[in-house]
PDB file of C-alpha atoms in Angstrom:
ATOM      1  CA  MET A 946       0.111   0.286  -0.190  1.00  0.00           C
ATOM      2  CA  ARG A 947       0.930   3.973  -1.263  1.00  0.00           C
ATOM      3  CA  PRO A 948      -0.174   6.623   0.721  1.00  0.00           C
ATOM      4  CA  ALA A 949      -2.888   8.839  -1.497  1.00  0.00           C
ATOM      5  CA  ASN A 950      -0.496  11.371  -1.685  1.00  0.00           C
ATOM      6  CA  TRP A 951       2.343   9.447  -3.604  1.00  0.00           C
ATOM      7  CA  VAL A 952       3.954  10.904  -6.592  1.00  0.00           C
ATOM      8  CA  SER A 953       6.644   9.122  -9.061  1.00  0.00           C
ATOM      9  CA  GLN A 954       9.327  11.048  -9.455  1.00  0.00           C
ATOM     10  CA  PRO A 955      10.670   9.585 -13.015  1.00  0.00           C
ATOM     11  CA  ALA A 956      14.744   9.582 -12.867  1.00  0.00           C
ATOM     12  CA  LYS A 957      14.717  11.770 -16.407  1.00  0.00           C
ATOM     13  CA  VAL A 958      12.321  13.452 -18.030  1.00  0.00           C
ATOM     14  CA  GLU A 959      12.612  13.065 -22.102  1.00  0.00           C
ATOM     15  CA  ILE A 960      11.345  16.464 -23.737  1.00  0.00           C
ATOM     16  CA  THR A 961       9.715  15.434 -27.182  1.00  0.00           C
ATOM     17  CA  GLU A 962       9.367  18.238 -29.906  1.00  0.00           C
ATOM     18  CA  ALA A 963       6.288  19.095 -31.565  1.00  0.00           C
ATOM     19  CA  ALA A 964       5.867  17.198 -34.928  1.00  0.00           C
ATOM     20  CA  GLY A 965       5.925  20.374 -36.809  1.00  0.00           C
ATOM     21  CA  GLY A 966       6.145  20.261 -40.745  1.00  0.00           C
ATOM     22  CA  ASP A 967       3.253  17.203 -41.570  1.00  0.00           C
ATOM     23  CA  PRO A 968       1.982  17.474 -45.025  1.00  0.00           C
ATOM     24  CA  LEU A 969      -1.492  19.223 -45.684  1.00  0.00           C
ATOM     25  CA  ASP A 970      -3.907  16.393 -46.719  1.00  0.00           C
ATOM     26  CA  ALA A 971      -5.900  16.405 -49.255  1.00  0.00           C
ATOM     27  CA  GLU A 972      -8.678  18.492 -48.154  1.00  0.00           C
ATOM     28  CA  GLU A 973      -6.964  20.971 -46.812  1.00  0.00           C
ATOM     29  CA  GLN A 974      -5.121  20.994 -49.582  1.00  0.00           C
ATOM     30  CA  ASN A 975      -8.715  21.657 -52.054  1.00  0.00           C
ATOM     31  CA  ASN A 976      -9.547  24.089 -48.880  1.00  0.00           C
ATOM     32  CA  ILE A 977      -6.566  26.780 -49.688  1.00  0.00           C
ATOM     33  CA  SER A 978      -6.700  25.741 -53.972  1.00  0.00           C
ATOM     34  CA  VAL A 979     -10.175  27.281 -53.953  1.00  0.00           C
ATOM     35  CA  TYR A 980      -9.481  30.295 -51.814  1.00  0.00           C
ATOM     36  CA  ARG A 981      -5.964  31.231 -53.991  1.00  0.00           C
ATOM     37  CA  LYS A 982      -7.827  30.613 -57.327  1.00  0.00           C
ATOM     38  CA  ASN A 983     -10.914  33.271 -56.040  1.00  0.00           C
ATOM     39  CA  ILE A 984      -9.566  36.168 -53.736  1.00  0.00           C
ATOM     40  CA  ALA A 985      -8.151  38.184 -56.242  1.00  0.00           C
ATOM     41  CA  SER A 986     -11.636  38.770 -57.732  1.00  0.00           C
ATOM     42  CA  VAL A 987     -13.573  39.846 -54.224  1.00  0.00           C
ATOM     43  CA  VAL A 988     -14.100  42.818 -55.065  1.00  0.00           C
ATOM     44  CA  ASN A 989     -15.592  45.543 -52.001  1.00  0.00           C
ATOM     45  CA  ILE A 990     -18.838  47.847 -52.706  1.00  0.00           C
ATOM     46  CA  THR A 991     -19.160  51.843 -51.413  1.00  0.00           C
ATOM     47  CA  SER A 992     -22.661  52.425 -51.727  1.00  0.00           C
ATOM     48  CA  ARG A 993     -23.719  55.824 -50.805  1.00  0.00           C
ATOM     49  CA  ALA A 994     -26.776  57.039 -50.961  1.00  0.00           C
ATOM     50  CA  MET A 995     -29.152  60.098 -49.522  1.00  0.00           C
ATOM     51  CA  GLY A 996     -29.319  59.887 -45.798  1.00  0.00           C
ATOM     52  CA  LEU A 997     -28.403  57.645 -43.930  1.00  0.00           C
ATOM     53  CA  ARG A 998     -30.587  54.680 -44.199  1.00  0.00           C
ATOM     54  CA  LEU A 999     -29.076  52.126 -46.337  1.00  0.00           C
ATOM     55  CA  LEU A1000     -25.614  52.528 -43.917  1.00  0.00           C
ATOM     56  CA  LEU A1001     -27.584  52.107 -40.996  1.00  0.00           C
ATOM     57  CA  ARG A1002     -30.220  48.934 -42.730  1.00  0.00           C
ATOM     58  CA  PHE A1003     -26.758  47.011 -44.413  1.00  0.00           C
ATOM     59  CA  GLY A1004     -24.037  47.986 -42.298  1.00  0.00           C
ATOM     60  CA  PRO A1005     -20.968  50.103 -42.871  1.00  0.00           C
ATOM     61  CA  ALA A1006     -20.440  50.770 -46.860  1.00  0.00           C
ATOM     62  CA  GLY A1007     -16.847  49.027 -48.762  1.00  0.00           C
ATOM     63  CA  ARG A1008     -17.206  45.834 -46.010  1.00  0.00           C
ATOM     64  CA  THR A1009     -19.476  43.579 -48.835  1.00  0.00           C
ATOM     65  CA  GLY A1010     -17.778  40.747 -51.155  1.00  0.00           C
ATOM     66  CA  HIS A1011     -18.619  41.045 -54.785  1.00  0.00           C
ATOM     67  CA  TRP A1012     -17.043  39.403 -57.740  1.00  0.00           C
ATOM     68  CA  ILE A1013     -15.912  39.958 -61.142  1.00  0.00           C
ATOM     69  CA  ARG A1014     -17.426  38.618 -63.943  1.00  0.00           C
ATOM     70  CA  HIS A1015     -16.199  39.493 -66.840  1.00  0.00           C
ATOM     71  CA  ARG A1016     -12.811  40.544 -67.388  1.00  0.00           C
ATOM     72  CA  GLN A1017     -13.406  42.377 -70.527  1.00  0.00           C
ATOM     73  CA  GLU A1018     -16.658  44.378 -69.884  1.00  0.00           C
ATOM     74  CA  GLY A1019     -15.890  45.070 -66.230  1.00  0.00           C
ATOM     75  CA  HIS A1020     -18.726  43.679 -64.961  1.00  0.00           C
ATOM     76  CA  ILE A1021     -18.729  42.429 -61.299  1.00  0.00           C
ATOM     77  CA  ILE A1022     -22.343  41.207 -59.881  1.00  0.00           C
ATOM     78  CA  THR A1023     -23.384  41.911 -56.183  1.00  0.00           C
ATOM     79  CA  ASN A1024     -26.901  42.217 -54.222  1.00  0.00           C
ATOM     80  CA  TYR A1025     -29.432  45.024 -55.315  1.00  0.00           C
ATOM     81  CA  HIS A1026     -29.998  45.433 -51.671  1.00  0.00           C
ATOM     82  CA  VAL A1027     -26.269  46.904 -51.175  1.00  0.00           C
ATOM     83  CA  ILE A1028     -26.756  49.329 -54.430  1.00  0.00           C
ATOM     84  CA  ALA A1029     -30.371  49.966 -54.007  1.00  0.00           C
ATOM     85  CA  GLU A1030     -31.378  54.264 -54.247  1.00  0.00           C
ATOM     86  CA  ALA A1031     -27.175  54.600 -54.238  1.00  0.00           C
ATOM     87  CA  ARG A1032     -26.506  57.501 -54.902  1.00  0.00           C
ATOM     88  CA  GLN A1033     -23.032  56.679 -55.978  1.00  0.00           C
ATOM     89  CA  VAL A1034     -21.099  53.388 -55.873  1.00  0.00           C
ATOM     90  CA  GLU A1035     -17.267  52.449 -55.433  1.00  0.00           C
ATOM     91  CA  VAL A1036     -15.401  49.057 -56.064  1.00  0.00           C
ATOM     92  CA  THR A1037     -12.480  48.481 -54.120  1.00  0.00           C
ATOM     93  CA  LEU A1038     -10.038  45.670 -55.854  1.00  0.00           C
ATOM     94  CA  SER A1039      -8.237  43.359 -53.864  1.00  0.00           C
ATOM     95  CA  ASN A1040      -4.855  45.299 -54.664  1.00  0.00           C
ATOM     96  CA  ARG A1041      -7.089  48.523 -53.360  1.00  0.00           C
ATOM     97  CA  LYS A1042      -6.759  50.588 -56.030  1.00  0.00           C
ATOM     98  CA  LYS A1043     -10.521  51.686 -56.219  1.00  0.00           C
ATOM     99  CA  TYR A1044     -12.541  53.186 -59.272  1.00  0.00           C
ATOM    100  CA  LYS A1045     -16.159  54.795 -59.885  1.00  0.00           C
ATOM    101  CA  ALA A1046     -18.827  52.168 -60.848  1.00  0.00           C
ATOM    102  CA  THR A1047     -21.596  52.279 -62.906  1.00  0.00           C
ATOM    103  CA  ILE A1048     -24.782  50.169 -62.071  1.00  0.00           C
ATOM    104  CA  VAL A1049     -26.156  48.634 -65.248  1.00  0.00           C
ATOM    105  CA  GLY A1050     -28.517  45.836 -64.900  1.00  0.00           C
ATOM    106  CA  THR A1051     -30.584  45.087 -61.252  1.00  0.00           C
ATOM    107  CA  ASP A1052     -32.606  42.495 -60.616  1.00  0.00           C
ATOM    108  CA  ARG A1053     -34.703  43.263 -57.130  1.00  0.00           C
ATOM    109  CA  SER A1054     -37.493  40.446 -57.203  1.00  0.00           C
ATOM    110  CA  HIS A1055     -33.938  37.320 -56.897  1.00  0.00           C
ATOM    111  CA  ASP A1056     -31.720  40.597 -54.835  1.00  0.00           C
ATOM    112  CA  LEU A1057     -28.849  41.175 -58.047  1.00  0.00           C
ATOM    113  CA  ALA A1058     -27.075  43.863 -59.446  1.00  0.00           C
ATOM    114  CA  ILE A1059     -24.304  44.411 -62.078  1.00  0.00           C
ATOM    115  CA  VAL A1060     -22.144  47.251 -61.821  1.00  0.00           C
ATOM    116  CA  GLN A1061     -19.369  47.832 -64.272  1.00  0.00           C
ATOM    117  CA  ILE A1062     -16.168  49.573 -64.038  1.00  0.00           C
ATOM    118  CA  LYS A1063     -13.455  50.471 -66.140  1.00  0.00           C
ATOM    119  CA  ALA A1064     -10.078  49.471 -64.728  1.00  0.00           C
ATOM    120  CA  PRO A1065      -6.443  47.091 -66.674  1.00  0.00           C
ATOM    121  CA  ASP A1066      -6.585  43.248 -65.560  1.00  0.00           C
ATOM    122  CA  LEU A1067      -9.393  42.301 -63.870  1.00  0.00           C
ATOM    123  CA  GLN A1068      -9.667  38.730 -62.915  1.00  0.00           C
ATOM    124  CA  PRO A1069     -13.110  36.857 -63.596  1.00  0.00           C
ATOM    125  CA  MET A1070     -14.684  33.385 -61.912  1.00  0.00           C
ATOM    126  CA  THR A1071     -16.086  30.853 -63.321  1.00  0.00           C
ATOM    127  CA  LEU A1072     -19.648  30.003 -63.121  1.00  0.00           C
ATOM    128  CA  GLY A1073     -20.149  27.042 -62.252  1.00  0.00           C
ATOM    129  CA  ASP A1074     -23.720  24.777 -62.920  1.00  0.00           C
ATOM    130  CA  SER A1075     -26.715  24.712 -60.033  1.00  0.00           C
ATOM    131  CA  THR A1076     -29.096  23.329 -61.625  1.00  0.00           C
ATOM    132  CA  HIS A1077     -28.146  19.278 -59.937  1.00  0.00           C
ATOM    133  CA  LEU A1078     -26.458  20.819 -56.645  1.00  0.00           C
ATOM    134  CA  GLN A1079     -27.045  18.193 -54.259  1.00  0.00           C
ATOM    135  CA  VAL A1080     -28.050  18.554 -50.362  1.00  0.00           C
ATOM    136  CA  GLY A1081     -25.218  17.374 -48.503  1.00  0.00           C
ATOM    137  CA  GLN A1082     -22.353  19.316 -51.174  1.00  0.00           C
ATOM    138  CA  LYS A1083     -19.464  20.896 -49.284  1.00  0.00           C
ATOM    139  CA  VAL A1084     -19.105  24.355 -50.399  1.00  0.00           C
ATOM    140  CA  TYR A1085     -17.721  27.697 -49.912  1.00  0.00           C
ATOM    141  CA  ALA A1086     -18.523  31.148 -48.666  1.00  0.00           C
ATOM    142  CA  ILE A1087     -15.938  34.541 -49.913  1.00  0.00           C
ATOM    143  CA  GLY A1088     -16.456  37.631 -48.005  1.00  0.00           C
ATOM    144  CA  ASN A1089     -15.656  40.348 -45.858  1.00  0.00           C
ATOM    145  CA  PRO A1090     -17.740  40.004 -42.818  1.00  0.00           C
ATOM    146  CA  PHE A1091     -17.512  42.281 -39.488  1.00  0.00           C
ATOM    147  CA  GLY A1092     -14.574  44.650 -42.089  1.00  0.00           C
ATOM    148  CA  LEU A1093     -12.478  41.144 -41.970  1.00  0.00           C
ATOM    149  CA  ALA A1094     -11.131  41.326 -46.422  1.00  0.00           C
ATOM    150  CA  GLY A1095     -11.125  38.062 -47.501  1.00  0.00           C
ATOM    151  CA  THR A1096     -12.348  35.433 -45.296  1.00  0.00           C
ATOM    152  CA  LEU A1097     -13.208  31.604 -46.499  1.00  0.00           C
ATOM    153  CA  THR A1098     -15.787  30.186 -44.644  1.00  0.00           C
ATOM    154  CA  ARG A1099     -16.964  26.396 -45.756  1.00  0.00           C
ATOM    155  CA  GLY A1100     -20.160  24.397 -45.506  1.00  0.00           C
ATOM    156  CA  ILE A1101     -21.903  21.727 -47.047  1.00  0.00           C
ATOM    157  CA  VAL A1102     -25.575  22.628 -49.070  1.00  0.00           C
ATOM    158  CA  SER A1103     -27.797  22.241 -45.756  1.00  0.00           C
ATOM    159  CA  SER A1104     -31.616  22.683 -48.717  1.00  0.00           C
ATOM    160  CA  ILE A1105     -32.089  24.072 -51.302  1.00  0.00           C
ATOM    161  CA  ARG A1106     -35.473  25.571 -51.386  1.00  0.00           C
ATOM    162  CA  GLN A1107     -38.149  28.636 -51.194  1.00  0.00           C
ATOM    163  CA  VAL A1108     -37.738  31.937 -49.742  1.00  0.00           C
ATOM    164  CA  GLU A1109     -38.724  34.666 -48.419  1.00  0.00           C
ATOM    165  CA  GLU A1110     -36.666  37.943 -48.298  1.00  0.00           C
ATOM    166  CA  PRO A1111     -36.790  40.639 -45.978  1.00  0.00           C
ATOM    167  CA  ASP A1112     -38.864  42.773 -48.305  1.00  0.00           C
ATOM    168  CA  GLY A1113     -41.412  39.972 -48.880  1.00  0.00           C
ATOM    169  CA  MET A1114     -39.715  38.983 -52.095  1.00  0.00           C
ATOM    170  CA  VAL A1115     -39.184  35.675 -53.435  1.00  0.00           C
ATOM    171  CA  ILE A1116     -36.461  33.564 -54.186  1.00  0.00           C
ATOM    172  CA  GLU A1117     -37.226  30.058 -56.010  1.00  0.00           C
ATOM    173  CA  GLU A1118     -34.908  26.508 -54.815  1.00  0.00           C
ATOM    174  CA  ALA A1119     -32.428  29.314 -53.573  1.00  0.00           C
ATOM    175  CA  ILE A1120     -29.651  27.561 -51.355  1.00  0.00           C
ATOM    176  CA  GLN A1121     -29.467  26.891 -47.899  1.00  0.00           C
ATOM    177  CA  THR A1122     -25.952  26.660 -46.909  1.00  0.00           C
ATOM    178  CA  ASP A1123     -24.958  25.940 -42.791  1.00  0.00           C
ATOM    179  CA  ALA A1124     -21.135  27.953 -44.150  1.00  0.00           C
ATOM    180  CA  ALA A1125     -20.904  30.717 -41.653  1.00  0.00           C
ATOM    181  CA  ILE A1126     -22.679  34.377 -43.491  1.00  0.00           C
ATOM    182  CA  ASN A1127     -21.930  37.245 -41.355  1.00  0.00           C
ATOM    183  CA  PRO A1128     -22.899  41.050 -42.531  1.00  0.00           C
ATOM    184  CA  GLY A1129     -19.860  42.098 -44.844  1.00  0.00           C
ATOM    185  CA  ASN A1130     -20.597  38.542 -47.102  1.00  0.00           C
ATOM    186  CA  SER A1131     -23.415  39.891 -48.959  1.00  0.00           C
ATOM    187  CA  GLY A1132     -23.052  39.831 -52.824  1.00  0.00           C
ATOM    188  CA  GLY A1133     -19.322  37.290 -52.444  1.00  0.00           C
ATOM    189  CA  PRO A1134     -19.810  34.440 -53.756  1.00  0.00           C
ATOM    190  CA  LEU A1135     -20.797  30.158 -52.980  1.00  0.00           C
ATOM    191  CA  LEU A1136     -18.069  27.909 -54.232  1.00  0.00           C
ATOM    192  CA  ASN A1137     -18.236  25.035 -55.351  1.00  0.00           C
ATOM    193  CA  TRP A1138     -15.350  22.329 -54.636  1.00  0.00           C
ATOM    194  CA  HIS A1139     -13.904  23.081 -57.468  1.00  0.00           C
ATOM    195  CA  GLY A1140     -13.827  27.021 -56.667  1.00  0.00           C
ATOM    196  CA  GLU A1141     -16.626  27.764 -58.935  1.00  0.00           C
ATOM    197  CA  VAL A1142     -19.345  30.154 -58.342  1.00  0.00           C
ATOM    198  CA  ILE A1143     -22.898  28.619 -57.627  1.00  0.00           C
ATOM    199  CA  GLY A1144     -24.598  31.027 -55.621  1.00  0.00           C
ATOM    200  CA  ILE A1145     -24.307  34.803 -54.396  1.00  0.00           C
ATOM    201  CA  ASN A1146     -25.212  34.777 -50.249  1.00  0.00           C
ATOM    202  CA  THR A1147     -27.587  37.044 -49.763  1.00  0.00           C
ATOM    203  CA  MET A1148     -28.774  37.114 -45.959  1.00  0.00           C
ATOM    204  CA  ILE A1149     -28.828  34.607 -42.664  1.00  0.00           C
ATOM    205  CA  ALA A1150     -31.433  33.560 -40.513  1.00  0.00           C
ATOM    206  CA  SER A1151     -30.599  34.089 -37.994  1.00  0.00           C
ATOM    207  CA  SER A1152     -31.881  35.718 -34.469  1.00  0.00           C
ATOM    208  CA  VAL A1153     -28.860  38.114 -33.905  1.00  0.00           C
ATOM    209  CA  GLY A1154     -28.580  39.486 -37.576  1.00  0.00           C
ATOM    210  CA  GLN A1155     -25.180  36.543 -37.941  1.00  0.00           C
ATOM    211  CA  SER A1156     -23.682  33.115 -37.553  1.00  0.00           C
ATOM    212  CA  ALA A1157     -23.065  33.464 -34.220  1.00  0.00           C
ATOM    213  CA  ARG A1158     -23.713  30.470 -32.208  1.00  0.00           C
ATOM    214  CA  HIS A1159     -27.269  31.435 -29.811  1.00  0.00           C
ATOM    215  CA  ARG A1160     -29.570  29.281 -28.497  1.00  0.00           C
ATOM    216  CA  LEU A1161     -32.840  30.388 -29.289  1.00  0.00           C
ATOM    217  CA  ARG A1162     -35.421  30.201 -26.406  1.00  0.00           C
ATOM    218  CA  ASP A1163     -38.214  31.437 -28.181  1.00  0.00           C
ATOM    219  CA  PRO A1164     -39.009  30.141 -31.668  1.00  0.00           C
ATOM    220  CA  ASP A1165     -40.666  33.739 -32.893  1.00  0.00           C
ATOM    221  CA  GLN A1166     -37.548  35.578 -31.946  1.00  0.00           C
ATOM    222  CA  TYR A1167     -35.489  33.414 -35.636  1.00  0.00           C
ATOM    223  CA  ARG A1168     -35.593  35.825 -38.106  1.00  0.00           C
ATOM    224  CA  LYS A1169     -34.262  36.653 -42.050  1.00  0.00           C
ATOM    225  CA  LYS A1170     -31.675  39.571 -42.484  1.00  0.00           C
ATOM    226  CA  GLN A1171     -29.624  40.576 -45.501  1.00  0.00           C
ATOM    227  CA  CYS A1172     -26.081  40.445 -44.926  1.00  0.00           C
TER     228      CYS A1172
END
């Protein structure tokens, strides 16, 4: 029998350094590849409207992630709610160069808009096929949430269903994902496993207006909010 407070004292203590430089696995390599392939095509859009209503409703201007569709035409796809009622639109590229933009197309019913800039060496993204998406497929979201430029989050397709926007407009076959989407992701791309654009981030279903962890006590608190 040994006393309860007995502690073994080894004659020699060996210290082993943590292993380093382990190769990335295939999934990590793909995450990095998707990010590097597309990050230069994600831009910021600053919208200035009459008064402060736009800024108060959708958060600080210039903190949203939008993406370049055409190299030569200079077309950039974003959400309609980002540029709604805007009197002046400015685009900041990944190299921090700023350009004045012109609104050339809108589709309020699907919360989509296209702005155009004149800038050299634009890097467009590749459109993927979203018609055959399956629940459970892996997806990525790139944007600028909370003022953090160029963040990547990952998740899966949780559902493909009809959703109603805060203004009452209905989007058919919207892609629902559990990838973290927060204020500042508006207009940013939703990508498939190959880094191709399959959707545009437009709203959050949350009790707190973001993808932060939060336990609901009252189901009536659950609401949708454009990001």
